[in-house]
XYZ file of C-alpha atoms in Angstrom:
431
model
C -20.700 39.332 -7.453
C -18.799 37.055 -9.770
C -15.617 37.454 -7.722
C -17.288 36.298 -4.541
C -16.865 32.670 -3.491
C -20.216 30.967 -3.993
C -21.515 27.743 -2.509
C -24.024 25.532 -4.301
C -24.958 23.125 -1.521
C -25.123 25.199 1.679
C -28.443 25.133 3.549
C -30.036 28.367 4.773
C -29.936 27.590 8.541
C -26.190 26.960 8.351
C -25.364 30.084 6.365
C -23.510 33.013 7.936
C -22.642 35.399 5.156
C -19.567 37.578 4.877
C -18.866 39.201 1.510
C -15.127 39.832 1.640
C -14.433 39.437 -2.065
C -17.573 41.384 -2.923
C -16.785 44.096 -0.392
C -13.268 44.601 -1.680
C -14.558 44.907 -5.250
C -17.205 47.486 -4.240
C -14.762 49.511 -2.130
C -12.023 49.652 -4.711
C -10.464 46.193 -4.991
C -7.364 45.119 -3.071
C -6.757 48.610 -1.705
C -9.767 48.462 0.596
C -8.957 48.375 4.308
C -10.219 45.481 6.447
C -12.268 47.819 8.645
C -14.070 49.303 5.639
C -14.845 45.882 4.281
C -16.089 44.748 7.689
C -18.517 47.696 7.848
C -19.789 47.059 4.327
C -19.998 43.251 4.422
C -23.254 42.914 6.444
C -25.241 45.087 4.046
C -23.810 43.321 1.026
C -24.554 39.988 2.621
C -28.201 40.929 3.247
C -28.509 42.071 -0.350
C -26.980 38.843 -1.643
C -29.276 36.770 0.545
C -32.282 38.649 -0.755
C -31.226 38.057 -4.346
C -30.672 34.404 -3.673
C -34.106 33.831 -2.186
C -36.227 36.227 -4.259
C -38.659 34.655 -6.753
C -36.689 35.777 -9.793
C -33.304 36.182 -8.190
C -30.090 34.260 -8.749
C -29.163 31.600 -6.210
C -25.998 33.029 -4.710
C -24.568 32.110 -1.315
C -21.352 33.772 -0.288
C -18.684 31.889 1.554
C -18.705 31.788 5.324
C -15.930 33.312 7.364
C -15.615 33.166 11.136
C -13.427 36.230 11.599
C -14.312 39.967 11.140
C -10.899 40.593 9.674
C -9.288 38.950 6.696
C -5.795 37.669 7.519
C -3.390 37.018 4.734
C -2.886 33.461 3.476
C 0.578 33.510 5.008
C -1.012 33.954 8.446
C -3.024 30.790 7.925
C -0.133 28.636 6.840
C 1.717 26.710 9.583
C 5.054 28.183 10.466
C 8.247 26.279 11.098
C 7.550 26.419 14.855
C 4.034 24.985 14.591
C 3.433 21.229 14.533
C 1.908 19.631 11.457
C -1.856 19.014 11.709
C -2.484 15.631 13.267
C -5.243 13.267 12.268
C -8.058 13.405 14.804
C -8.504 10.328 17.003
C -11.926 8.829 16.270
C -14.273 7.140 18.726
C -15.560 4.969 15.858
C -12.713 3.834 13.617
C -12.665 4.119 9.849
C -15.238 5.606 7.505
C -18.069 4.857 9.945
C -16.679 7.542 12.271
C -16.478 10.183 9.542
C -20.124 10.683 8.656
C -21.830 14.075 8.621
C -20.355 17.532 7.969
C -16.631 18.156 7.590
C -14.744 18.537 10.868
C -11.245 19.642 11.866
C -8.742 16.793 11.888
C -10.462 14.984 9.009
C -8.949 14.406 5.611
C -10.468 16.362 2.725
C -10.142 15.684 -1.001
C -10.523 18.614 -3.394
C -11.188 17.834 -7.078
C -11.159 20.477 -9.817
C -12.954 20.443 -13.161
C -10.028 18.676 -14.850
C -10.021 15.822 -12.356
C -6.924 16.896 -10.439
C -7.135 15.901 -6.786
C -5.544 17.385 -3.682
C -5.793 15.763 -0.251
C -5.030 17.378 3.112
C -6.082 17.405 6.769
C -8.449 20.181 7.854
C -6.782 22.494 10.360
C -8.029 25.586 12.177
C -5.256 27.709 10.639
C -5.206 25.871 7.319
C -5.341 27.544 3.908
C -5.740 25.679 0.619
C -4.153 27.305 -2.428
C -4.010 26.131 -6.038
C -4.087 27.487 -9.579
C -7.862 26.905 -9.508
C -8.461 29.102 -6.468
C -8.010 29.173 -2.719
C -9.998 28.999 0.494
C -9.510 28.825 4.236
C -10.109 25.476 5.901
C -12.528 27.118 8.338
C -14.759 28.091 5.406
C -15.501 24.460 4.493
C -15.730 23.002 8.005
C -19.391 22.290 8.668
C -20.296 21.777 5.015
C -21.912 18.589 3.825
C -19.788 16.071 1.966
C -20.252 16.446 -1.772
C -20.399 20.246 -1.690
C -19.295 22.191 -4.766
C -17.809 25.639 -4.250
C -16.826 28.303 -6.759
C -13.591 30.133 -5.969
C -12.912 33.813 -6.489
C -11.211 32.889 -9.787
C -14.445 31.390 -11.106
C -13.374 27.732 -10.889
C -15.502 25.016 -9.323
C -14.107 22.647 -6.707
C -15.711 19.440 -5.431
C -15.246 18.609 -1.735
C -15.326 14.967 -0.650
C -13.755 12.691 1.897
C -11.224 10.449 0.120
C -12.024 6.799 -0.452
C -9.481 4.204 0.623
C -8.272 3.862 -2.975
C -7.753 7.644 -3.113
C -5.961 7.723 0.231
C -3.526 5.020 -0.878
C -2.443 7.188 -3.811
C -1.947 10.307 -1.670
C -0.444 8.925 1.555
C 3.321 9.038 2.292
C 5.169 6.033 0.905
C 8.308 4.264 1.961
C 7.752 1.319 -0.383
C 5.585 0.554 -3.399
C 1.912 -0.030 -2.611
C -0.573 -2.694 -3.661
C -3.155 -0.932 -5.819
C -6.914 -1.374 -5.639
C -7.180 -3.721 -8.615
C -4.922 -6.238 -6.831
C -5.998 -5.674 -3.224
C -9.655 -6.120 -4.248
C -8.863 -9.516 -5.754
C -6.838 -10.494 -2.694
C -9.845 -9.758 -0.484
C -12.367 -11.521 -2.757
C -10.403 -14.492 -4.124
C -8.511 -14.960 -0.872
C -11.885 -15.041 0.916
C -10.867 -12.597 3.658
C -13.988 -12.708 5.835
C -15.091 -10.847 9.000
C -13.419 -12.449 11.992
C -10.649 -14.090 9.947
C -7.185 -14.691 11.422
C -4.778 -13.352 8.807
C -0.987 -13.357 8.665
C 0.547 -10.708 6.406
C 4.196 -10.322 5.466
C 5.650 -7.368 3.593
C 3.684 -4.432 5.037
C 5.451 -1.775 2.952
C 3.483 1.466 3.263
C 0.337 -0.169 4.660
C -1.987 -0.116 1.622
C -2.908 -3.800 1.694
C -3.016 -3.748 5.498
C -5.866 -1.223 5.483
C -7.888 -3.370 3.082
C -7.317 -6.468 5.200
C -8.345 -4.693 8.405
C -11.489 -3.356 6.751
C -12.380 -6.903 5.682
C -11.755 -8.741 8.964
C -13.337 -6.078 11.191
C -12.893 -5.751 14.932
C -13.608 -9.431 15.563
C -10.712 -10.671 13.415
C -6.969 -10.640 13.932
C -4.238 -9.429 11.603
C -0.562 -10.074 12.335
C 1.649 -8.022 10.012
C 5.370 -8.669 9.638
C 7.855 -6.228 8.117
C 11.620 -6.785 7.903
C 12.486 -3.055 7.879
C 11.651 -1.106 11.012
C 11.450 2.246 9.194
C 8.883 0.859 6.754
C 6.923 -0.536 9.694
C 6.714 2.895 11.348
C 5.595 4.529 8.082
C 2.918 1.872 7.605
C 1.720 2.257 11.209
C 1.304 6.002 10.736
C -0.573 5.601 7.460
C -2.929 2.976 8.853
C -3.586 4.941 12.054
C -4.294 8.090 10.036
C -6.848 6.271 7.905
C -8.717 4.590 10.750
C -8.364 7.511 13.171
C -6.475 5.483 15.777
C -5.027 2.072 16.481
C -7.136 -0.755 15.085
C -7.721 -3.297 17.901
C -7.398 -6.269 15.522
C -3.924 -5.289 14.298
C -0.554 -6.459 15.594
C 2.556 -5.155 13.820
C 5.927 -6.842 14.270
C 9.360 -6.481 12.719
C 11.731 -9.284 11.802
C 12.106 -12.236 9.496
C 8.903 -14.079 8.577
C 10.065 -17.541 9.658
C 11.443 -16.269 12.989
C 8.299 -14.317 13.878
C 6.018 -17.216 12.952
C 8.015 -19.613 15.091
C 8.059 -17.253 18.077
C 4.617 -15.615 17.982
C 2.193 -17.749 15.950
C 0.616 -20.974 17.162
C 0.658 -23.905 14.704
C -2.482 -24.252 12.534
C -3.961 -21.044 14.003
C -4.106 -18.877 10.841
C -6.938 -18.855 8.285
C -5.220 -16.845 5.541
C -1.623 -15.942 4.694
C -0.897 -12.999 2.367
C 2.714 -12.489 1.282
C 4.058 -9.444 -0.548
C 7.805 -10.078 -0.468
C 10.797 -10.661 -2.684
C 11.129 -14.441 -2.165
C 7.878 -16.070 -0.985
C 9.227 -19.554 -1.804
C 11.617 -19.253 1.145
C 8.658 -19.241 3.565
C 6.527 -22.078 2.234
C 7.384 -24.389 5.153
C 6.820 -21.676 7.757
C 3.521 -20.682 6.149
C 2.339 -24.293 6.081
C 3.103 -24.612 9.786
C 0.962 -21.571 10.636
C -1.990 -22.313 8.317
C -4.976 -24.319 9.469
C -6.091 -27.172 7.154
C -8.003 -25.646 4.253
C -6.412 -22.236 4.833
C -5.435 -20.067 1.866
C -1.815 -19.248 1.005
C -1.753 -16.185 -1.269
C 1.331 -14.418 -2.673
C 1.758 -11.204 -4.662
C 4.892 -11.087 -6.831
C 6.119 -8.691 -9.499
C 8.003 -10.814 -12.045
C 7.578 -14.053 -13.983
C 10.671 -15.597 -12.390
C 9.304 -14.988 -8.888
C 5.956 -16.434 -9.916
C 7.498 -19.583 -11.377
C 9.786 -20.257 -8.449
C 7.024 -19.776 -5.867
C 4.644 -22.102 -7.717
C 7.322 -24.797 -8.000
C 8.143 -24.494 -4.303
C 4.477 -24.973 -3.380
C 4.252 -28.044 -5.601
C 7.439 -29.618 -4.303
C 6.427 -29.124 -0.667
C 3.513 -31.562 -1.001
C 1.601 -29.531 1.603
C -0.727 -27.541 -0.660
C -3.214 -28.000 -3.450
C -2.227 -27.243 -7.048
C -1.371 -23.496 -7.157
C -3.377 -21.112 -9.324
C -1.807 -17.958 -10.751
C -3.173 -14.963 -12.652
C -2.836 -11.256 -13.333
C -5.401 -8.545 -14.042
C -5.465 -5.477 -16.258
C -7.869 -2.566 -15.851
C -8.858 -0.265 -18.703
C -11.202 2.686 -18.219
C -13.582 3.920 -20.914
C -14.539 7.355 -22.152
C -18.344 7.621 -22.339
C -19.620 10.914 -23.762
C -22.767 10.661 -25.849
C -21.968 8.664 -28.961
C -18.235 8.984 -28.337
C -17.789 5.711 -26.440
C -14.273 4.308 -26.638
C -11.561 2.885 -24.383
C -9.155 5.361 -22.854
C -5.719 5.592 -24.397
C -4.045 4.704 -21.094
C -4.692 1.748 -18.836
C -3.435 0.138 -15.641
C -1.780 -2.940 -17.097
C 0.664 -5.220 -15.306
C 1.342 -4.425 -11.662
C 1.966 -7.927 -10.326
C 1.008 -11.597 -10.332
C -1.241 -13.247 -7.778
C -1.057 -16.929 -6.891
C -2.950 -18.989 -4.363
C -3.048 -22.509 -2.949
C -4.825 -24.182 -0.033
C -3.332 -26.082 2.879
C -3.841 -29.835 2.871
C -4.746 -31.799 5.975
C -1.801 -33.351 7.843
C -0.831 -36.649 6.252
C -2.608 -35.933 2.957
C -0.882 -35.701 -0.403
C -1.855 -33.439 -3.320
C -3.768 -34.915 -6.226
C -1.632 -36.680 -8.797
C -0.965 -34.501 -11.797
C -2.159 -35.966 -15.102
C 0.788 -34.591 -17.026
C 4.468 -34.635 -16.022
C 6.082 -31.385 -14.897
C 7.999 -29.342 -17.448
C 11.749 -28.967 -17.415
C 13.617 -26.159 -15.747
C 12.468 -26.374 -12.135
C 14.455 -24.135 -9.826
C 16.856 -25.547 -7.290
C 17.063 -24.397 -3.703
C 20.350 -22.548 -4.087
C 20.961 -18.839 -4.408
C 19.796 -15.736 -2.576
C 17.812 -13.044 -4.344
C 18.262 -9.305 -4.006
C 15.817 -6.574 -5.088
C 18.214 -5.643 -7.889
C 17.913 -9.141 -9.344
C 14.300 -8.496 -10.368
C 14.789 -4.745 -10.946
C 12.547 -3.897 -8.004
C 12.150 -0.161 -7.449
C 13.407 0.817 -4.014
C 13.265 4.159 -2.229
C 16.467 5.911 -1.239
C 17.414 6.043 2.435
C 17.064 9.836 2.344
C 13.479 9.624 1.095
C 12.574 6.979 3.659
C 13.966 9.135 6.500
C 11.963 12.149 5.279
C 8.730 10.177 4.943
C 9.267 8.571 8.343
C 9.798 11.971 9.970
C 6.645 13.428 8.409
C 4.449 10.438 9.204
C 5.533 10.326 12.834
C 4.707 14.024 13.191
C 1.132 13.415 11.952
C 0.351 10.281 13.965
C -2.793 10.354 16.126
C -2.456 10.096 19.886
C -3.539 6.441 19.820
C -0.684 5.195 17.618
C -0.017 1.575 16.730
C 3.130 0.215 18.440
C 5.763 -1.516 16.334
C 6.700 -4.677 18.245
C 9.863 -6.740 17.863
C 9.412 -9.953 15.934
C 10.973 -12.188 18.569
C 11.012 -11.874 22.381
C 13.829 -9.675 23.614
C 16.233 -11.087 26.213
C 15.753 -9.696 29.681
C 18.434 -7.207 30.736
C 20.068 -7.705 34.098
C 19.692 -4.955 36.643
C 23.268 -4.882 37.891
C 26.701 -4.922 36.333
C 29.122 -7.836 36.509
C 32.839 -7.566 36.717
């Protein structure tokens, strides 16, 4: 019975037993025919159930299968003519709509004993395969979250729904993402509250967008601006896949930040501005126009030069309080009995965060007690990603990710709107 797939957290009323691995071993291993195994499986299943529930027996539950015949793994894999499994559209968006047993169309995270994680969408024809063992997707649908199964190779696998931090690391990327250690501080120190009106620029792959939408809820409003249309489509697919449909508080537009703000955002109508872009200092005036008095201007930058120039621009504008800047480093610890020590690796520098608050119209910032240092930046020059050694994806990779994400979008997909109103096209031709 050691070759049979066992389940440690399956309740008796939900159990339908089919001993394929056990039957093949009893009937001669891989040479056994499917019909012979099908005839033998019920008796073996009854015997296993009796052992599992006898007073001195071993607790053994064999894996469920919904088919009397055992197709090959190749039959379960999607062919080139079959569409990729789409994320199911949820009636209740986000994690609140994914409670209870596993269902088709949901995302599943498999973790082995060494901590390696694999994430995929449950599909009726799906088949998971790894060096630690394999199983059909249909065998785990209906199980409770947190189940631990033992594969036919004797390895244990933990089944969970991925957290948002896990999903960010596994989702398709067109641009670099904002990791949890920074997005958590943006939410907390930026005071992103339920019902907030937030303006975001630099959507990238949508990691920060999902955190902002989770914080503001359905009663808030998030306007996201992305200069590249392909990145916007990738982000829309990632966000829709996480929430299970289009979030009603989200509006995604493409174009330049200053142009979109002028065309689509009312003055002093935004509570929080979050910028993740190459040159935030270029949009200080536009951000000040959109922010309500007391609103928070928050920027995420990668290098010291970007940090310095953005802080100086905020100071010179005279429209904000004294900027504050910081970075964070996260180090995990190994805790095993008396062996308690920091891990050898850590998540060190990922970026700088800086924040300032909008002053009331006509007010001036507090007078600084010490004079500014030398070396303030002038307004000249135009920065490119190569100037700060920013890692950029190749066009080929972006096209591949865009194609895959569009194929997996739910039916209720988020539209990508133009940043500025499009001119009306005339109906007739003119000579």
